[in-house]
JSON list of N, CA and C in Angstrom, two decimals:
[
{"chain": "A", "resi": 1070, "resn": "MET", "atom": "N", "xyz": [310.90, 156.14, 151.30]},
{"chain": "A", "resi": 1070, "resn": "MET", "atom": "CA", "xyz": [309.97, 157.14, 151.73]},
{"chain": "A", "resi": 1070, "resn": "MET", "atom": "C", "xyz": [309.94, 157.22, 153.26]},
{"chain": "A", "resi": 1071, "resn": "TYR", "atom": "N", "xyz": [309.98, 156.06, 153.92]},
{"chain": "A", "resi": 1071, "resn": "TYR", "atom": "CA", "xyz": [309.93, 156.07, 155.38]},
{"chain": "A", "resi": 1071, "resn": "TYR", "atom": "C", "xyz": [311.18, 156.68, 155.99]},
{"chain": "A", "resi": 1072, "resn": "PHE", "atom": "N", "xyz": [312.32, 156.56, 155.29]},
{"chain": "A", "resi": 1072, "resn": "PHE", "atom": "CA", "xyz": [313.55, 157.16, 155.81]},
{"chain": "A", "resi": 1072, "resn": "PHE", "atom": "C", "xyz": [313.43, 158.67, 155.87]},
{"chain": "A", "resi": 1073, "resn": "ASN", "atom": "N", "xyz": [312.84, 159.27, 154.84]},
{"chain": "A", "resi": 1073, "resn": "ASN", "atom": "CA", "xyz": [312.68, 160.72, 154.82]},
{"chain": "A", "resi": 1073, "resn": "ASN", "atom": "C", "xyz": [311.75, 161.19, 155.93]},
{"chain": "A", "resi": 1074, "resn": "ILE", "atom": "N", "xyz": [310.65, 160.47, 156.13]},
{"chain": "A", "resi": 1074, "resn": "ILE", "atom": "CA", "xyz": [309.70, 160.85, 157.18]},
{"chain": "A", "resi": 1074, "resn": "ILE", "atom": "C", "xyz": [310.32, 160.65, 158.56]},
{"chain": "A", "resi": 1075, "resn": "ASN", "atom": "N", "xyz": [311.07, 159.56, 158.73]},
{"chain": "A", "resi": 1075, "resn": "ASN", "atom": "CA", "xyz": [311.74, 159.33, 160.01]},
{"chain": "A", "resi": 1075, "resn": "ASN", "atom": "C", "xyz": [312.77, 160.42, 160.30]},
{"chain": "A", "resi": 1076, "resn": "LEU", "atom": "N", "xyz": [313.52, 160.82, 159.30]},
{"chain": "A", "resi": 1076, "resn": "LEU", "atom": "CA", "xyz": [314.49, 161.89, 159.47]},
{"chain": "A", "resi": 1076, "resn": "LEU", "atom": "C", "xyz": [313.80, 163.22, 159.77]},
{"chain": "A", "resi": 1077, "resn": "LEU", "atom": "N", "xyz": [312.69, 163.47, 159.11]},
{"chain": "A", "resi": 1077, "resn": "LEU", "atom": "CA", "xyz": [311.92, 164.68, 159.37]},
{"chain": "A", "resi": 1077, "resn": "LEU", "atom": "C", "xyz": [311.38, 164.69, 160.81]},
{"chain": "A", "resi": 1078, "resn": "CYS", "atom": "N", "xyz": [310.90, 163.56, 161.29]},
{"chain": "A", "resi": 1078, "resn": "CYS", "atom": "CA", "xyz": [310.42, 163.47, 162.68]},
{"chain": "A", "resi": 1078, "resn": "CYS", "atom": "C", "xyz": [311.56, 163.66, 163.67]},
{"chain": "A", "resi": 1079, "resn": "LEU", "atom": "N", "xyz": [312.73, 163.16, 163.36]},
{"chain": "A", "resi": 1079, "resn": "LEU", "atom": "CA", "xyz": [313.88, 163.35, 164.23]},
{"chain": "A", "resi": 1079, "resn": "LEU", "atom": "C", "xyz": [314.25, 164.83, 164.33]},
{"chain": "A", "resi": 1080, "resn": "MET", "atom": "N", "xyz": [314.28, 165.51, 163.19]},
{"chain": "A", "resi": 1080, "resn": "MET", "atom": "CA", "xyz": [314.59, 166.94, 163.20]},
{"chain": "A", "resi": 1080, "resn": "MET", "atom": "C", "xyz": [313.48, 167.77, 163.84]},
{"chain": "A", "resi": 1081, "resn": "LEU", "atom": "N", "xyz": [312.23, 167.32, 163.71]},
{"chain": "A", "resi": 1081, "resn": "LEU", "atom": "CA", "xyz": [311.12, 167.99, 164.37]},
{"chain": "A", "resi": 1081, "resn": "LEU", "atom": "C", "xyz": [311.26, 167.90, 165.89]},
{"chain": "A", "resi": 1082, "resn": "GLY", "atom": "N", "xyz": [311.66, 166.73, 166.38]},
{"chain": "A", "resi": 1082, "resn": "GLY", "atom": "CA", "xyz": [311.89, 166.57, 167.81]},
{"chain": "A", "resi": 1082, "resn": "GLY", "atom": "C", "xyz": [313.03, 167.43, 168.30]},
{"chain": "A", "resi": 1083, "resn": "PHE", "atom": "N", "xyz": [314.09, 167.54, 167.52]},
{"chain": "A", "resi": 1083, "resn": "PHE", "atom": "CA", "xyz": [315.22, 168.40, 167.87]},
{"chain": "A", "resi": 1083, "resn": "PHE", "atom": "C", "xyz": [314.78, 169.86, 167.94]},
{"chain": "A", "resi": 1084, "resn": "PHE", "atom": "N", "xyz": [313.97, 170.28, 166.98]},
{"chain": "A", "resi": 1084, "resn": "PHE", "atom": "CA", "xyz": [313.46, 171.65, 166.96]},
{"chain": "A", "resi": 1084, "resn": "PHE", "atom": "C", "xyz": [312.55, 171.91, 168.14]},
{"chain": "A", "resi": 1085, "resn": "LEU", "atom": "N", "xyz": [311.68, 170.96, 168.46]},
{"chain": "A", "resi": 1085, "resn": "LEU", "atom": "CA", "xyz": [310.78, 171.12, 169.61]},
{"chain": "A", "resi": 1085, "resn": "LEU", "atom": "C", "xyz": [311.56, 171.21, 170.91]},
{"chain": "A", "resi": 1086, "resn": "ALA", "atom": "N", "xyz": [312.63, 170.44, 171.04]},
{"chain": "A", "resi": 1086, "resn": "ALA", "atom": "CA", "xyz": [313.45, 170.50, 172.25]},
{"chain": "A", "resi": 1086, "resn": "ALA", "atom": "C", "xyz": [314.10, 171.86, 172.39]},
{"chain": "A", "resi": 1087, "resn": "ASN", "atom": "N", "xyz": [314.57, 172.41, 171.29]},
{"chain": "A", "resi": 1087, "resn": "ASN", "atom": "CA", "xyz": [315.16, 173.75, 171.35]},
{"chain": "A", "resi": 1087, "resn": "ASN", "atom": "C", "xyz": [314.14, 174.80, 171.75]},
{"chain": "A", "resi": 1088, "resn": "ILE", "atom": "N", "xyz": [312.94, 174.69, 171.21]},
{"chain": "A", "resi": 1088, "resn": "ILE", "atom": "CA", "xyz": [311.89, 175.65, 171.56]},
{"chain": "A", "resi": 1088, "resn": "ILE", "atom": "C", "xyz": [311.49, 175.49, 173.02]},
{"chain": "A", "resi": 1089, "resn": "LEU", "atom": "N", "xyz": [311.24, 174.26, 173.44]},
{"chain": "A", "resi": 1089, "resn": "LEU", "atom": "CA", "xyz": [310.73, 174.03, 174.79]},
{"chain": "A", "resi": 1089, "resn": "LEU", "atom": "C", "xyz": [311.76, 174.30, 175.87]},
{"chain": "A", "resi": 1090, "resn": "SER", "atom": "N", "xyz": [313.03, 174.19, 175.54]},
{"chain": "A", "resi": 1090, "resn": "SER", "atom": "CA", "xyz": [314.03, 174.43, 176.57]},
{"chain": "A", "resi": 1090, "resn": "SER", "atom": "C", "xyz": [314.54, 175.88, 176.60]},
{"chain": "A", "resi": 1091, "resn": "THR", "atom": "N", "xyz": [314.37, 176.62, 175.52]},
{"chain": "A", "resi": 1091, "resn": "THR", "atom": "CA", "xyz": [314.88, 177.99, 175.53]},
{"chain": "A", "resi": 1091, "resn": "THR", "atom": "C", "xyz": [313.82, 179.03, 175.87]},
{"chain": "A", "resi": 1092, "resn": "LEU", "atom": "N", "xyz": [312.56, 178.77, 175.57]},
{"chain": "A", "resi": 1092, "resn": "LEU", "atom": "CA", "xyz": [311.53, 179.77, 175.89]},
{"chain": "A", "resi": 1092, "resn": "LEU", "atom": "C", "xyz": [311.37, 179.99, 177.40]},
{"chain": "A", "resi": 1093, "resn": "PRO", "atom": "N", "xyz": [311.23, 178.94, 178.23]},
{"chain": "A", "resi": 1093, "resn": "PRO", "atom": "CA", "xyz": [311.11, 179.21, 179.66]},
{"chain": "A", "resi": 1093, "resn": "PRO", "atom": "C", "xyz": [312.43, 179.63, 180.29]},
{"chain": "A", "resi": 1094, "resn": "ALA", "atom": "N", "xyz": [313.54, 179.42, 179.62]},
{"chain": "A", "resi": 1094, "resn": "ALA", "atom": "CA", "xyz": [314.85, 179.70, 180.20]},
{"chain": "A", "resi": 1094, "resn": "ALA", "atom": "C", "xyz": [315.33, 181.11, 179.91]},
{"chain": "A", "resi": 1095, "resn": "GLN", "atom": "N", "xyz": [314.44, 181.98, 179.49]},
{"chain": "A", "resi": 1095, "resn": "GLN", "atom": "CA", "xyz": [314.85, 183.35, 179.19]},
{"chain": "A", "resi": 1095, "resn": "GLN", "atom": "C", "xyz": [315.36, 184.06, 180.44]},
{"chain": "A", "resi": 1096, "resn": "THR", "atom": "N", "xyz": [314.80, 183.72, 181.58]},
{"chain": "A", "resi": 1096, "resn": "THR", "atom": "CA", "xyz": [315.25, 184.36, 182.82]},
{"chain": "A", "resi": 1096, "resn": "THR", "atom": "C", "xyz": [316.50, 183.72, 183.37]},
{"chain": "A", "resi": 1097, "resn": "GLY", "atom": "N", "xyz": [316.81, 182.51, 182.95]},
{"chain": "A", "resi": 1097, "resn": "GLY", "atom": "CA", "xyz": [318.04, 181.85, 183.37]},
{"chain": "A", "resi": 1097, "resn": "GLY", "atom": "C", "xyz": [317.88, 180.91, 184.54]},
{"chain": "A", "resi": 1098, "resn": "ASP", "atom": "N", "xyz": [316.73, 180.87, 185.17]},
{"chain": "A", "resi": 1098, "resn": "ASP", "atom": "CA", "xyz": [316.56, 180.00, 186.32]},
{"chain": "A", "resi": 1098, "resn": "ASP", "atom": "C", "xyz": [315.59, 178.85, 186.06]},
{"chain": "A", "resi": 1099, "resn": "TRP", "atom": "N", "xyz": [315.10, 178.71, 184.85]},
{"chain": "A", "resi": 1099, "resn": "TRP", "atom": "CA", "xyz": [314.16, 177.65, 184.54]},
{"chain": "A", "resi": 1099, "resn": "TRP", "atom": "C", "xyz": [314.78, 176.55, 183.68]},
{"chain": "A", "resi": 1100, "resn": "ASN", "atom": "N", "xyz": [316.08, 176.56, 183.47]},
{"chain": "A", "resi": 1100, "resn": "ASN", "atom": "CA", "xyz": [316.72, 175.57, 182.60]},
{"chain": "A", "resi": 1100, "resn": "ASN", "atom": "C", "xyz": [316.52, 174.16, 183.10]},
{"chain": "A", "resi": 1101, "resn": "ILE", "atom": "N", "xyz": [316.82, 173.91, 184.35]},
{"chain": "A", "resi": 1101, "resn": "ILE", "atom": "CA", "xyz": [316.75, 172.56, 184.91]},
{"chain": "A", "resi": 1101, "resn": "ILE", "atom": "C", "xyz": [315.30, 172.10, 185.02]},
{"chain": "A", "resi": 1102, "resn": "ILE", "atom": "N", "xyz": [314.44, 173.00, 185.41]},
{"chain": "A", "resi": 1102, "resn": "ILE", "atom": "CA", "xyz": [313.03, 172.63, 185.58]},
{"chain": "A", "resi": 1102, "resn": "ILE", "atom": "C", "xyz": [312.39, 172.29, 184.23]},
{"chain": "A", "resi": 1103, "resn": "SER", "atom": "N", "xyz": [312.65, 173.09, 183.21]},
{"chain": "A", "resi": 1103, "resn": "SER", "atom": "CA", "xyz": [312.06, 172.80, 181.91]},
{"chain": "A", "resi": 1103, "resn": "SER", "atom": "C", "xyz": [312.61, 171.51, 181.32]},
{"chain": "A", "resi": 1104, "resn": "GLY", "atom": "N", "xyz": [313.90, 171.24, 181.50]},
{"chain": "A", "resi": 1104, "resn": "GLY", "atom": "CA", "xyz": [314.47, 169.98, 181.03]},
{"chain": "A", "resi": 1104, "resn": "GLY", "atom": "C", "xyz": [313.88, 168.79, 181.75]},
{"chain": "A", "resi": 1105, "resn": "GLY", "atom": "N", "xyz": [313.67, 168.93, 183.06]},
{"chain": "A", "resi": 1105, "resn": "GLY", "atom": "CA", "xyz": [313.05, 167.85, 183.84]},
{"chain": "A", "resi": 1105, "resn": "GLY", "atom": "C", "xyz": [311.62, 167.58, 183.44]},
{"chain": "A", "resi": 1106, "resn": "ILE", "atom": "N", "xyz": [310.87, 168.63, 183.16]},
{"chain": "A", "resi": 1106, "resn": "ILE", "atom": "CA", "xyz": [309.48, 168.47, 182.73]},
{"chain": "A", "resi": 1106, "resn": "ILE", "atom": "C", "xyz": [309.42, 167.80, 181.37]},
{"chain": "A", "resi": 1107, "resn": "ILE", "atom": "N", "xyz": [310.29, 168.19, 180.46]},
{"chain": "A", "resi": 1107, "resn": "ILE", "atom": "CA", "xyz": [310.31, 167.58, 179.12]},
{"chain": "A", "resi": 1107, "resn": "ILE", "atom": "C", "xyz": [310.67, 166.11, 179.20]},
{"chain": "A", "resi": 1108, "resn": "ALA", "atom": "N", "xyz": [311.68, 165.76, 180.00]},
{"chain": "A", "resi": 1108, "resn": "ALA", "atom": "CA", "xyz": [312.09, 164.36, 180.13]},
{"chain": "A", "resi": 1108, "resn": "ALA", "atom": "C", "xyz": [310.99, 163.54, 180.82]},
{"chain": "A", "resi": 1109, "resn": "THR", "atom": "N", "xyz": [310.30, 164.11, 181.80]},
{"chain": "A", "resi": 1109, "resn": "THR", "atom": "CA", "xyz": [309.21, 163.41, 182.47]},
{"chain": "A", "resi": 1109, "resn": "THR", "atom": "C", "xyz": [308.05, 163.14, 181.52]},
{"chain": "A", "resi": 1110, "resn": "CYS", "atom": "N", "xyz": [307.68, 164.13, 180.73]},
{"chain": "A", "resi": 1110, "resn": "CYS", "atom": "CA", "xyz": [306.61, 163.93, 179.74]},
{"chain": "A", "resi": 1110, "resn": "CYS", "atom": "C", "xyz": [307.00, 162.88, 178.71]},
{"chain": "A", "resi": 1111, "resn": "ASN", "atom": "N", "xyz": [308.26, 162.87, 178.34]},
{"chain": "A", "resi": 1111, "resn": "ASN", "atom": "CA", "xyz": [308.77, 161.88, 177.39]},
{"chain": "A", "resi": 1111, "resn": "ASN", "atom": "C", "xyz": [308.61, 160.47, 177.96]},
{"chain": "A", "resi": 1112, "resn": "GLU", "atom": "N", "xyz": [308.95, 160.30, 179.23]},
{"chain": "A", "resi": 1112, "resn": "GLU", "atom": "CA", "xyz": [308.84, 158.99, 179.85]},
{"chain": "A", "resi": 1112, "resn": "GLU", "atom": "C", "xyz": [307.38, 158.57, 180.07]},
{"chain": "A", "resi": 1113, "resn": "ILE", "atom": "N", "xyz": [306.50, 159.51, 180.36]},
{"chain": "A", "resi": 1113, "resn": "ILE", "atom": "CA", "xyz": [305.08, 159.19, 180.52]},
{"chain": "A", "resi": 1113, "resn": "ILE", "atom": "C", "xyz": [304.49, 158.72, 179.19]},
{"chain": "A", "resi": 1114, "resn": "ILE", "atom": "N", "xyz": [304.87, 159.38, 178.10]},
{"chain": "A", "resi": 1114, "resn": "ILE", "atom": "CA", "xyz": [304.41, 158.95, 176.77]},
{"chain": "A", "resi": 1114, "resn": "ILE", "atom": "C", "xyz": [304.92, 157.56, 176.47]},
{"chain": "A", "resi": 1115, "resn": "SER", "atom": "N", "xyz": [306.18, 157.27, 176.82]},
{"chain": "A", "resi": 1115, "resn": "SER", "atom": "CA", "xyz": [306.73, 155.94, 176.59]},
{"chain": "A", "resi": 1115, "resn": "SER", "atom": "C", "xyz": [305.99, 154.88, 177.40]},
{"chain": "A", "resi": 1116, "resn": "LYS", "atom": "N", "xyz": [305.61, 155.23, 178.62]},
{"chain": "A", "resi": 1116, "resn": "LYS", "atom": "CA", "xyz": [304.88, 154.29, 179.47]},
{"chain": "A", "resi": 1116, "resn": "LYS", "atom": "C", "xyz": [303.55, 153.91, 178.83]},
{"chain": "A", "resi": 1117, "resn": "PHE", "atom": "N", "xyz": [302.82, 154.90, 178.31]},
{"chain": "A", "resi": 1117, "resn": "PHE", "atom": "CA", "xyz": [301.54, 154.60, 177.69]},
{"chain": "A", "resi": 1117, "resn": "PHE", "atom": "C", "xyz": [301.70, 153.83, 176.39]},
{"chain": "A", "resi": 1118, "resn": "ILE", "atom": "N", "xyz": [302.74, 154.11, 175.64]},
{"chain": "A", "resi": 1118, "resn": "ILE", "atom": "CA", "xyz": [302.94, 153.42, 174.36]},
{"chain": "A", "resi": 1118, "resn": "ILE", "atom": "C", "xyz": [303.32, 151.97, 174.58]},
{"chain": "A", "resi": 1119, "resn": "TYR", "atom": "N", "xyz": [304.28, 151.70, 175.45]},
{"chain": "A", "resi": 1119, "resn": "TYR", "atom": "CA", "xyz": [304.79, 150.35, 175.62]},
{"chain": "A", "resi": 1119, "resn": "TYR", "atom": "C", "xyz": [303.99, 149.52, 176.59]},
{"chain": "A", "resi": 1120, "resn": "LYS", "atom": "N", "xyz": [302.95, 150.10, 177.19]},
{"chain": "A", "resi": 1120, "resn": "LYS", "atom": "CA", "xyz": [302.08, 149.35, 178.09]},
{"chain": "A", "resi": 1120, "resn": "LYS", "atom": "C", "xyz": [301.18, 148.41, 177.28]},
{"chain": "A", "resi": 1121, "resn": "ASN", "atom": "N", "xyz": [300.73, 148.85, 176.15]},
{"chain": "A", "resi": 1121, "resn": "ASN", "atom": "CA", "xyz": [299.82, 148.08, 175.32]},
{"chain": "A", "resi": 1121, "resn": "ASN", "atom": "C", "xyz": [300.59, 147.41, 174.18]},
{"chain": "A", "resi": 1122, "resn": "LYS", "atom": "N", "xyz": [300.45, 146.11, 174.05]},
{"chain": "A", "resi": 1122, "resn": "LYS", "atom": "CA", "xyz": [301.21, 145.37, 173.03]},
{"chain": "A", "resi": 1122, "resn": "LYS", "atom": "C", "xyz": [300.69, 145.63, 171.62]},
{"chain": "A", "resi": 1123, "resn": "TYR", "atom": "N", "xyz": [299.41, 145.94, 171.49]},
{"chain": "A", "resi": 1123, "resn": "TYR", "atom": "CA", "xyz": [298.84, 146.13, 170.17]},
{"chain": "A", "resi": 1123, "resn": "TYR", "atom": "C", "xyz": [299.20, 147.49, 169.58]},
{"chain": "A", "resi": 1124, "resn": "ILE", "atom": "N", "xyz": [299.46, 148.47, 170.41]},
{"chain": "A", "resi": 1124, "resn": "ILE", "atom": "CA", "xyz": [299.81, 149.80, 169.91]},
{"chain": "A", "resi": 1124, "resn": "ILE", "atom": "C", "xyz": [301.19, 149.80, 169.27]},
{"chain": "A", "resi": 1125, "resn": "GLN", "atom": "N", "xyz": [302.08, 148.92, 169.73]},
{"chain": "A", "resi": 1125, "resn": "GLN", "atom": "CA", "xyz": [303.45, 148.91, 169.24]},
{"chain": "A", "resi": 1125, "resn": "GLN", "atom": "C", "xyz": [303.54, 148.55, 167.76]},
{"chain": "A", "resi": 1126, "resn": "LYS", "atom": "N", "xyz": [302.52, 147.91, 167.21]},
{"chain": "A", "resi": 1126, "resn": "LYS", "atom": "CA", "xyz": [302.57, 147.47, 165.82]},
{"chain": "A", "resi": 1126, "resn": "LYS", "atom": "C", "xyz": [302.15, 148.56, 164.84]},
{"chain": "A", "resi": 1127, "resn": "ILE", "atom": "N", "xyz": [301.67, 149.67, 165.32]},
{"chain": "A", "resi": 1127, "resn": "ILE", "atom": "CA", "xyz": [301.22, 150.76, 164.45]},
{"chain": "A", "resi": 1127, "resn": "ILE", "atom": "C", "xyz": [302.44, 151.51, 163.92]},
{"chain": "A", "resi": 1128, "resn": "VAL", "atom": "N", "xyz": [302.40, 151.91, 162.66]},
{"chain": "A", "resi": 1128, "resn": "VAL", "atom": "CA", "xyz": [303.54, 152.55, 162.01]},
{"chain": "A", "resi": 1128, "resn": "VAL", "atom": "C", "xyz": [303.81, 153.93, 162.61]},
{"chain": "A", "resi": 1129, "resn": "THR", "atom": "N", "xyz": [302.78, 154.64, 163.03]},
{"chain": "A", "resi": 1129, "resn": "THR", "atom": "CA", "xyz": [302.98, 155.99, 163.55]},
{"chain": "A", "resi": 1129, "resn": "THR", "atom": "C", "xyz": [303.76, 155.99, 164.86]},
{"chain": "A", "resi": 1130, "resn": "ILE", "atom": "N", "xyz": [303.82, 154.85, 165.53]},
{"chain": "A", "resi": 1130, "resn": "ILE", "atom": "CA", "xyz": [304.60, 154.76, 166.77]},
{"chain": "A", "resi": 1130, "resn": "ILE", "atom": "C", "xyz": [306.07, 154.98, 166.46]},
{"chain": "A", "resi": 1131, "resn": "ASN", "atom": "N", "xyz": [306.54, 154.53, 165.30]},
{"chain": "A", "resi": 1131, "resn": "ASN", "atom": "CA", "xyz": [307.93, 154.79, 164.90]},
{"chain": "A", "resi": 1131, "resn": "ASN", "atom": "C", "xyz": [308.19, 156.28, 164.74]},
{"chain": "A", "resi": 1132, "resn": "PHE", "atom": "N", "xyz": [307.22, 156.99, 164.21]},
{"chain": "A", "resi": 1132, "resn": "PHE", "atom": "CA", "xyz": [307.38, 158.43, 164.05]},
{"chain": "A", "resi": 1132, "resn": "PHE", "atom": "C", "xyz": [307.42, 159.12, 165.41]},
{"chain": "A", "resi": 1133, "resn": "ILE", "atom": "N", "xyz": [306.56, 158.68, 166.33]},
{"chain": "A", "resi": 1133, "resn": "ILE", "atom": "CA", "xyz": [306.56, 159.26, 167.68]},
{"chain": "A", "resi": 1133, "resn": "ILE", "atom": "C", "xyz": [307.88, 158.95, 168.38]},
{"chain": "A", "resi": 1134, "resn": "ASN", "atom": "N", "xyz": [308.40, 157.75, 168.20]},
{"chain": "A", "resi": 1134, "resn": "ASN", "atom": "CA", "xyz": [309.68, 157.40, 168.79]},
{"chain": "A", "resi": 1134, "resn": "ASN", "atom": "C", "xyz": [310.81, 158.27, 168.23]},
{"chain": "A", "resi": 1135, "resn": "ASN", "atom": "N", "xyz": [310.77, 158.56, 166.94]},
{"chain": "A", "resi": 1135, "resn": "ASN", "atom": "CA", "xyz": [311.80, 159.41, 166.35]},
{"chain": "A", "resi": 1135, "resn": "ASN", "atom": "C", "xyz": [311.70, 160.85, 166.87]},
{"chain": "A", "resi": 1136, "resn": "ILE", "atom": "N", "xyz": [310.49, 161.32, 167.11]},
{"chain": "A", "resi": 1136, "resn": "ILE", "atom": "CA", "xyz": [310.33, 162.65, 167.70]},
{"chain": "A", "resi": 1136, "resn": "ILE", "atom": "C", "xyz": [310.89, 162.66, 169.11]},
{"chain": "A", "resi": 1137, "resn": "LYS", "atom": "N", "xyz": [310.64, 161.60, 169.88]},
{"chain": "A", "resi": 1137, "resn": "LYS", "atom": "CA", "xyz": [311.17, 161.53, 171.25]},
{"chain": "A", "resi": 1137, "resn": "LYS", "atom": "C", "xyz": [312.69, 161.46, 171.25]},
{"chain": "A", "resi": 1138, "resn": "ILE", "atom": "N", "xyz": [313.27, 160.73, 170.31]},
{"chain": "A", "resi": 1138, "resn": "ILE", "atom": "CA", "xyz": [314.73, 160.66, 170.20]},
{"chain": "A", "resi": 1138, "resn": "ILE", "atom": "C", "xyz": [315.29, 162.04, 169.86]},
{"chain": "A", "resi": 1139, "resn": "GLY", "atom": "N", "xyz": [314.62, 162.75, 168.96]},
{"chain": "A", "resi": 1139, "resn": "GLY", "atom": "CA", "xyz": [315.06, 164.10, 168.61]},
{"chain": "A", "resi": 1139, "resn": "GLY", "atom": "C", "xyz": [314.97, 165.05, 169.78]},
{"chain": "A", "resi": 1140, "resn": "ILE", "atom": "N", "xyz": [313.94, 164.91, 170.62]},
{"chain": "A", "resi": 1140, "resn": "ILE", "atom": "CA", "xyz": [313.81, 165.76, 171.80]},
{"chain": "A", "resi": 1140, "resn": "ILE", "atom": "C", "xyz": [314.95, 165.50, 172.76]},
{"chain": "A", "resi": 1141, "resn": "LEU", "atom": "N", "xyz": [315.26, 164.25, 173.03]},
{"chain": "A", "resi": 1141, "resn": "LEU", "atom": "CA", "xyz": [316.35, 163.94, 173.94]},
{"chain": "A", "resi": 1141, "resn": "LEU", "atom": "C", "xyz": [317.70, 164.39, 173.38]},
{"chain": "A", "resi": 1142, "resn": "TYR", "atom": "N", "xyz": [317.88, 164.23, 172.08]},
{"chain": "A", "resi": 1142, "resn": "TYR", "atom": "CA", "xyz": [319.12, 164.70, 171.45]},
{"chain": "A", "resi": 1142, "resn": "TYR", "atom": "C", "xyz": [319.24, 166.21, 171.57]},
{"chain": "A", "resi": 1143, "resn": "GLY", "atom": "N", "xyz": [318.14, 166.92, 171.37]},
{"chain": "A", "resi": 1143, "resn": "GLY", "atom": "CA", "xyz": [318.15, 168.37, 171.50]},
{"chain": "A", "resi": 1143, "resn": "GLY", "atom": "C", "xyz": [318.47, 168.82, 172.92]},
{"chain": "A", "resi": 1144, "resn": "LEU", "atom": "N", "xyz": [317.96, 168.08, 173.92]},
{"chain": "A", "resi": 1144, "resn": "LEU", "atom": "CA", "xyz": [318.28, 168.42, 175.31]},
{"chain": "A", "resi": 1144, "resn": "LEU", "atom": "C", "xyz": [319.76, 168.21, 175.61]},
{"chain": "A", "resi": 1145, "resn": "PHE", "atom": "N", "xyz": [320.34, 167.14, 175.06]},
{"chain": "A", "resi": 1145, "resn": "PHE", "atom": "CA", "xyz": [321.77, 166.90, 175.26]},
{"chain": "A", "resi": 1145, "resn": "PHE", "atom": "C", "xyz": [322.61, 168.00, 174.61]},
{"chain": "A", "resi": 1146, "resn": "VAL", "atom": "N", "xyz": [322.21, 168.41, 173.42]},
{"chain": "A", "resi": 1146, "resn": "VAL", "atom": "CA", "xyz": [322.96, 169.47, 172.74]},
{"chain": "A", "resi": 1146, "resn": "VAL", "atom": "C", "xyz": [322.85, 170.79, 173.52]},
{"chain": "A", "resi": 1147, "resn": "ASP", "atom": "N", "xyz": [321.67, 171.09, 174.04]},
{"chain": "A", "resi": 1147, "resn": "ASP", "atom": "CA", "xyz": [321.52, 172.29, 174.87]},
{"chain": "A", "resi": 1147, "resn": "ASP", "atom": "C", "xyz": [322.35, 172.21, 176.13]},
{"chain": "A", "resi": 1148, "resn": "ALA", "atom": "N", "xyz": [322.43, 171.04, 176.73]},
{"chain": "A", "resi": 1148, "resn": "ALA", "atom": "CA", "xyz": [323.24, 170.88, 177.93]},
{"chain": "A", "resi": 1148, "resn": "ALA", "atom": "C", "xyz": [324.72, 171.12, 177.63]},
{"chain": "A", "resi": 1149, "resn": "PHE", "atom": "N", "xyz": [325.18, 170.64, 176.48]},
{"chain": "A", "resi": 1149, "resn": "PHE", "atom": "CA", "xyz": [326.57, 170.88, 176.11]},
{"chain": "A", "resi": 1149, "resn": "PHE", "atom": "C", "xyz": [326.82, 172.35, 175.79]},
{"chain": "A", "resi": 1150, "resn": "LYS", "atom": "N", "xyz": [325.82, 173.03, 175.21]},
{"chain": "A", "resi": 1150, "resn": "LYS", "atom": "CA", "xyz": [325.98, 174.45, 174.94]},
{"chain": "A", "resi": 1150, "resn": "LYS", "atom": "C", "xyz": [326.06, 175.25, 176.24]},
{"chain": "A", "resi": 1151, "resn": "LEU", "atom": "N", "xyz": [325.27, 174.86, 177.22]},
{"chain": "A", "resi": 1151, "resn": "LEU", "atom": "CA", "xyz": [325.29, 175.56, 178.50]},
{"chain": "A", "resi": 1151, "resn": "LEU", "atom": "C", "xyz": [326.54, 175.27, 179.29]},
{"chain": "A", "resi": 1152, "resn": "GLY", "atom": "N", "xyz": [327.12, 174.08, 179.10]},
{"chain": "A", "resi": 1152, "resn": "GLY", "atom": "CA", "xyz": [328.31, 173.70, 179.85]},
{"chain": "A", "resi": 1152, "resn": "GLY", "atom": "C", "xyz": [329.58, 174.35, 179.33]},
{"chain": "A", "resi": 1153, "resn": "SER", "atom": "N", "xyz": [329.57, 174.79, 178.10]},
{"chain": "A", "resi": 1153, "resn": "SER", "atom": "CA", "xyz": [330.80, 175.36, 177.54]},
{"chain": "A", "resi": 1153, "resn": "SER", "atom": "C", "xyz": [330.88, 176.85, 177.71]}
]
């Protein structure tokens, strides 16, 4: 059961990365800025999660981590699409 939810969270993060990186980039000059903002927010969330030792034991933290992995994966895929 947890594998299905983890996979769903990963795909949700990938979908969110596609939405967040393509909506502001409609004009073509916000690609780098939107990617930087998404990566910065991702790192701030990681800072708050891993700062407290007791929060790491909660099961939902795994789901949040899978969403963050999906977001970073989506940004890499968008970068490869823009580079080709």
